[in-house]
Short mmCIF file of C-alpha atoms in Angstrom, two decimals:
data_model
loop_
_atom_site.label_atom_id
_atom_site.label_comp_id
_atom_site.label_asym_id
_atom_site.label_seq_id
_atom_site.Cartn_x
_atom_site.Cartn_y
_atom_site.Cartn_z
CA MET V 1 -103.86 27.02 166.41
CA MET V 2 -106.69 24.74 167.56
CA PHE V 3 -105.68 21.94 165.19
CA VAL V 4 -102.05 22.27 166.39
CA PHE V 5 -102.66 22.03 170.11
CA LEU V 6 -106.18 20.67 170.63
CA ASN V 7 -105.42 16.97 170.31
CA ASP V 8 -102.47 17.15 172.67
CA PHE V 9 -104.37 19.41 175.08
CA LEU V 10 -107.33 17.05 175.36
CA SER V 11 -105.11 14.01 175.94
CA GLN V 12 -102.72 15.69 178.39
CA GLU V 13 -104.68 18.32 180.32
CA LYS V 14 -108.22 16.89 180.07
CA GLY V 15 -107.27 13.23 180.51
CA LEU V 16 -108.84 11.85 177.32
CA THR V 17 -107.28 8.92 175.56
CA VAL V 18 -105.48 9.66 172.32
CA SER V 19 -108.22 7.99 170.31
CA ASP V 20 -110.95 9.98 172.12
CA ALA V 21 -109.04 13.24 171.67
CA THR V 22 -108.58 12.50 167.98
CA PHE V 23 -112.30 11.81 167.65
CA VAL V 24 -113.17 15.15 169.27
CA VAL V 25 -110.80 16.94 166.89
CA ALA V 26 -112.47 15.14 163.99
CA VAL V 27 -115.87 16.37 165.25
CA PHE V 28 -114.37 19.87 165.36
CA GLY V 29 -113.41 19.45 161.71
CA PHE V 30 -116.95 18.37 160.80
CA GLY V 31 -118.22 21.46 162.60
CA CYS V 32 -115.90 23.63 160.53
CA ALA V 33 -117.25 22.06 157.33
CA ALA V 34 -120.85 22.55 158.41
CA GLY V 35 -120.13 26.13 159.45
CA GLY V 36 -118.60 26.84 156.07
CA ILE V 37 -121.78 25.68 154.30
CA PHE V 38 -124.34 27.27 156.57
CA GLY V 39 -122.22 30.38 157.13
CA GLY V 40 -122.05 31.02 153.41
CA TYR V 41 -125.80 30.51 153.03
CA LEU V 42 -126.73 32.71 156.00
CA GLY V 43 -124.15 35.32 155.01
CA GLY V 44 -125.66 35.49 151.53
CA MET V 45 -129.12 35.97 152.99
CA ALA V 46 -127.87 38.71 155.31
CA ASN V 47 -126.10 40.47 152.45
CA ARG V 48 -129.20 40.38 150.26
CA ALA V 49 -131.34 41.77 153.07
CA ASN V 50 -128.94 44.60 153.87
CA ARG V 51 -125.25 44.96 153.17
CA SER V 52 -124.65 46.13 156.72
CA TYR V 53 -126.08 42.91 158.14
CA LEU V 54 -123.27 40.71 156.78
CA PRO V 55 -120.47 42.29 158.89
CA LEU V 56 -122.78 42.26 161.91
CA PHE V 57 -123.48 38.56 161.30
CA MET V 58 -119.76 37.86 161.07
CA ALA V 59 -119.05 39.84 164.26
CA LEU V 60 -121.84 38.08 166.17
CA THR V 61 -120.78 34.55 165.18
CA THR V 62 -117.16 35.36 166.00
CA TYR V 63 -118.05 36.53 169.48
CA LEU V 64 -120.49 33.67 170.12
CA GLY V 65 -117.78 31.23 169.00
CA ILE V 66 -115.86 32.02 172.17
CA LEU V 67 -118.43 30.27 174.37
CA PRO V 68 -118.19 26.65 173.13
CA PHE V 69 -114.39 26.84 173.12
CA LEU V 70 -114.40 28.02 176.73
CA GLY V 71 -116.67 25.11 177.57
CA LEU V 72 -114.38 22.65 175.79
CA LEU V 73 -111.35 24.03 177.60
CA ASN V 74 -112.74 24.54 181.11
CA ASP V 75 -115.56 22.03 181.64
CA PRO V 76 -114.26 19.53 184.23
CA THR V 77 -117.18 17.08 183.93
CA TYR V 78 -115.99 15.01 180.96
CA THR V 79 -113.11 12.56 180.75
CA ARG V 80 -113.92 10.84 177.46
CA ALA V 81 -115.39 11.63 174.06
CA SER V 82 -118.97 11.88 175.30
CA TRP V 83 -121.71 14.08 173.86
CA LYS V 84 -120.57 17.13 175.84
CA PRO V 85 -117.03 17.62 174.39
CA CYS V 86 -118.32 16.63 170.95
CA PHE V 87 -121.05 19.26 171.21
CA TYR V 88 -118.51 21.90 172.29
CA ALA V 89 -116.16 20.96 169.46
CA PHE V 90 -118.84 20.87 166.78
CA ALA V 91 -120.44 24.16 167.90
CA GLY V 92 -117.06 25.88 168.18
CA GLY V 93 -115.94 24.74 164.74
CA CYS V 94 -119.27 25.67 163.18
CA LEU V 95 -119.40 29.17 164.65
CA ALA V 96 -115.71 29.82 163.97
CA SER V 97 -116.11 28.98 160.28
CA MET V 98 -119.18 31.14 159.66
CA PRO V 99 -117.36 34.51 159.59
CA SER V 100 -114.23 33.23 157.84
CA VAL V 101 -116.14 31.83 154.85
CA ASN V 102 -117.63 35.29 154.19
CA VAL V 103 -114.34 37.22 154.30
CA ARG V 104 -113.25 36.44 150.74
CA PRO V 105 -116.59 37.48 149.14
CA CYS V 106 -116.28 40.79 150.99
CA ILE V 107 -112.77 41.31 149.60
CA ILE V 108 -113.88 40.37 146.08
CA ASN V 109 -116.88 42.72 146.15
CA CYS V 110 -114.77 45.70 147.23
CA ASN V 111 -111.90 45.40 144.74
CA PRO V 112 -111.74 45.66 140.93
CA PRO V 113 -111.19 42.38 139.10
CA GLU V 114 -107.61 43.18 138.12
CA ILE V 115 -106.36 43.41 141.72
CA ARG V 116 -108.58 40.83 143.40
CA GLY V 117 -105.80 38.30 143.12
CA ALA V 118 -103.43 40.64 144.93
CA ALA V 119 -106.02 41.42 147.63
CA LEU V 120 -106.74 37.74 148.25
CA THR V 121 -103.02 37.01 148.31
CA ALA V 122 -102.54 39.68 150.97
CA ALA V 123 -105.39 38.16 153.00
CA ASN V 124 -103.86 34.67 152.71
CA LEU V 125 -100.50 36.03 153.86
CA VAL V 126 -102.10 37.55 156.95
CA ILE V 127 -104.04 34.35 157.70
CA ASN V 128 -100.95 32.14 157.39
CA ALA V 129 -98.91 34.53 159.50
CA ALA V 130 -101.63 34.51 162.18
CA ARG V 131 -101.57 30.70 162.36
CA GLY V 132 -97.93 30.75 163.34
CA THR V 133 -98.26 33.86 165.50
CA GLY V 134 -101.02 32.32 167.62
CA ALA V 135 -98.86 29.34 168.50
CA PHE V 136 -95.92 31.66 169.18
CA PHE V 137 -98.00 33.78 171.57
CA LEU V 138 -99.21 30.72 173.42
CA THR V 139 -95.75 29.23 173.99
CA SER V 140 -94.32 32.69 174.85
CA MET V 141 -96.99 33.26 177.51
CA MET V 142 -96.31 29.85 178.99
CA THR V 143 -92.57 30.55 179.10
CA MET V 144 -92.58 34.15 180.38
CA TRP V 145 -95.47 34.02 182.84
CA GLY V 146 -95.39 30.38 183.85
CA ILE V 147 -99.02 29.68 183.00
CA ASP V 148 -100.42 26.43 181.70
CA ARG V 149 -101.88 25.85 178.26
CA GLN V 150 -105.44 26.04 179.51
CA SER V 151 -104.98 29.57 180.82
CA GLY V 152 -103.09 30.57 177.67
CA PHE V 153 -105.88 29.28 175.46
CA ASN V 154 -108.47 31.19 177.49
CA VAL V 155 -106.57 34.47 177.26
CA LEU V 156 -105.85 34.23 173.54
CA ILE V 157 -109.39 33.19 172.56
CA ILE V 158 -111.14 35.83 174.66
CA VAL V 159 -108.80 38.73 173.78
CA PHE V 160 -108.15 38.17 170.09
CA TRP V 161 -111.61 36.92 169.13
CA THR V 162 -113.17 39.92 170.89
CA ILE V 163 -110.86 42.26 168.95
CA THR V 164 -111.80 40.46 165.72
CA ALA V 165 -115.52 40.81 166.49
CA ILE V 166 -115.09 44.56 167.05
CA GLN V 167 -113.21 44.96 163.76
CA LEU V 168 -115.90 43.04 161.88
CA ALA V 169 -118.59 45.22 163.47
CA ILE V 170 -116.80 48.32 162.16
CA LEU V 171 -117.23 46.91 158.64
CA ALA V 172 -120.98 47.46 158.98
CA LYS V 173 -120.26 51.14 158.33
CA THR V 174 -117.55 50.89 155.68
CA LEU V 175 -118.42 47.75 153.68
CA PRO V 176 -121.71 48.95 152.06
CA ALA V 177 -120.09 52.18 150.86
CA ASP V 178 -117.06 50.31 149.48
CA GLN V 179 -119.26 47.83 147.62
CA GLU V 180 -121.43 50.58 146.18
CA GLN V 181 -118.38 52.48 144.98
CA MET V 182 -117.01 49.34 143.35
CA LEU V 183 -120.29 48.63 141.58
CA THR V 184 -120.40 52.19 140.30
CA GLU V 185 -116.86 51.96 138.93
CA LEU V 186 -117.59 48.65 137.19
CA ALA V 187 -120.79 50.03 135.68
CA THR V 188 -118.94 53.08 134.39
CA TYR V 189 -116.25 50.87 132.89
CA ALA V 190 -118.83 48.62 131.19
CA ASP V 191 -120.70 51.63 129.81
CA SER V 192 -117.52 53.12 128.42
CA LYS V 193 -116.54 49.89 126.68
CA ILE V 194 -120.02 49.41 125.18
CA ALA V 195 -120.04 53.01 124.04
CA LEU V 196 -116.71 52.57 122.25
CA VAL V 197 -117.85 49.37 120.55
CA ASN V 198 -121.14 50.88 119.39
CA GLY V 199 -119.59 54.18 118.31
CA TYR V 200 -121.14 56.03 121.23
CA GLY V 201 -124.78 55.29 120.50
CA SER V 202 -127.56 55.54 123.01
CA ILE V 203 -125.53 54.46 126.03
CA SER V 204 -126.29 56.61 129.08
CA VAL V 205 -123.24 57.87 130.95
CA ASP V 206 -122.69 60.71 133.34
CA GLU V 207 -121.70 64.20 132.15
CA ASP V 208 -118.14 63.92 133.46
CA ASN V 209 -117.35 60.97 131.18
CA GLN V 210 -119.42 62.10 128.16
CA SER V 211 -116.88 64.51 126.63
CA GLU V 212 -114.03 62.04 127.15
CA LEU V 213 -115.99 59.23 125.47
CA GLU V 214 -116.90 61.45 122.51
CA SER V 215 -113.27 62.39 121.95
CA GLN V 216 -112.16 58.75 122.16
CA CYS V 217 -114.83 57.60 119.74
CA CYS V 218 -114.03 60.30 117.18
CA ASP V 219 -110.26 60.05 117.43
CA ASN V 220 -108.98 56.81 115.97
CA THR V 221 -105.45 57.52 117.14
CA VAL V 222 -106.34 57.26 120.82
CA ASP V 223 -104.75 54.28 122.55
CA ASP V 224 -107.57 52.53 124.39
CA ASP V 225 -105.16 50.60 126.63
CA ARG V 226 -103.61 53.88 127.71
CA THR V 227 -106.73 56.00 128.18
CA ILE V 228 -109.18 53.43 129.60
CA TYR V 229 -108.49 51.41 132.75
CA SER V 230 -108.64 47.97 131.23
CA ILE V 231 -109.55 44.90 133.24
CA GLU V 232 -107.15 42.88 131.11
CA THR V 233 -104.21 45.16 131.94
CA LEU V 234 -102.96 43.49 135.11
CA SER V 235 -102.47 39.83 135.84
CA THR V 236 -104.17 38.38 138.90
CA SER V 237 -101.24 36.09 139.59
CA PHE V 238 -98.73 37.03 142.24
CA ASP V 239 -96.24 38.88 140.04
CA ALA V 240 -94.41 42.15 140.72
CA VAL V 241 -97.46 44.28 139.98
CA ALA V 242 -99.64 42.20 142.29
CA ALA V 243 -96.98 42.37 145.00
CA ARG V 244 -96.97 46.18 144.91
CA SER V 245 -100.78 46.18 144.89
CA SER V 246 -100.78 43.90 147.94
CA LEU V 247 -98.53 46.27 149.88
CA LYS V 248 -100.70 49.25 148.94
CA PHE V 249 -103.80 47.30 149.94
CA ILE V 250 -102.36 46.50 153.37
CA GLY V 251 -101.22 50.08 153.88
CA SER V 252 -104.57 51.58 152.94
CA SER V 253 -106.49 49.11 155.12
CA LEU V 254 -104.28 49.87 158.13
CA THR V 255 -104.79 53.61 157.54
CA GLU V 256 -108.56 53.21 157.29
CA THR V 257 -108.70 51.05 160.43
CA GLY V 258 -106.62 53.58 162.35
CA SER V 259 -108.90 56.43 161.35
CA PHE V 260 -111.81 54.67 163.11
CA ILE V 261 -110.08 53.66 166.34
CA CYS V 262 -107.91 56.72 166.89
CA SER V 263 -108.77 60.27 167.84
CA PRO V 264 -109.16 62.91 165.09
CA SER V 265 -105.59 64.09 165.68
CA CYS V 266 -104.31 60.54 165.44
CA GLY V 267 -106.25 60.07 162.22
CA ALA V 268 -104.61 63.15 160.78
CA MET V 269 -101.22 61.79 161.73
CA ASN V 270 -101.97 58.45 160.05
CA ARG V 271 -103.05 60.24 156.87
CA SER V 272 -99.75 62.13 156.86
CA LYS V 273 -97.90 58.81 156.99
CA LYS V 274 -99.80 57.32 154.02
CA PRO V 275 -97.37 58.67 151.37
CA ALA V 276 -94.56 56.90 153.17
CA LEU V 277 -96.42 53.59 152.91
CA ASP V 278 -97.10 54.19 149.22
CA SER V 279 -93.44 54.95 148.56
CA LEU V 280 -92.46 51.76 150.38
CA ALA V 281 -94.83 49.75 148.22
CA GLU V 282 -93.40 51.29 145.07
#
């Protein structure tokens, strides 16, 4: 939304020349690039220190990103591309890119390899839809309530970025458990494959999977593709299987989000609606 309206806003509402407004937008782009680099580095450090720190880092940078944008929109002391609007633009782009660059690693770390393509496709669909929805909300507010673009920008940035920061903070509780569960499943899968290749030698597996592995190793008629969840089974491209997986992913994420923001009775109601979402995806 910023790239769509920022140039025109700076030249019309703030009184900058078109060349100065374009320069400020270019500085905003450089800030986004710098934020992508430093955000990935700092996010990796936070994740290595504690898995809960990464969502908190993303929530903090999202919320702090509101401040330079408010300065760029509301500061009446600049009329050209001086250091002040360039600082606002660079800081806003840098802080805005820090959380977004860490979203995809979070999705990858919480999903098995065979559906990561579907999960990332679902995330891209939501991101692309939000780009158009933000512009739609801005023009709708201007039409219905008769406000100018400056007020519309202020409302959208404060409200939606605050909501985003809260949602990212909630991940501090759920993300570490999801990543640990995914690592456990991948380790179990790797152990089972190694055990089959080596004829069930000295590989250590848990008691629940031991009897199943012994029967599979001793029975040559067992179909490995049918009895073991193979990573090679599904394609990561956006085919019919990935489409159904994307719908299930969106449904389960909405259900999990609702269970945290609703009352216990509301959470029970959302869980009762989950089969309907699964049937829709199928």
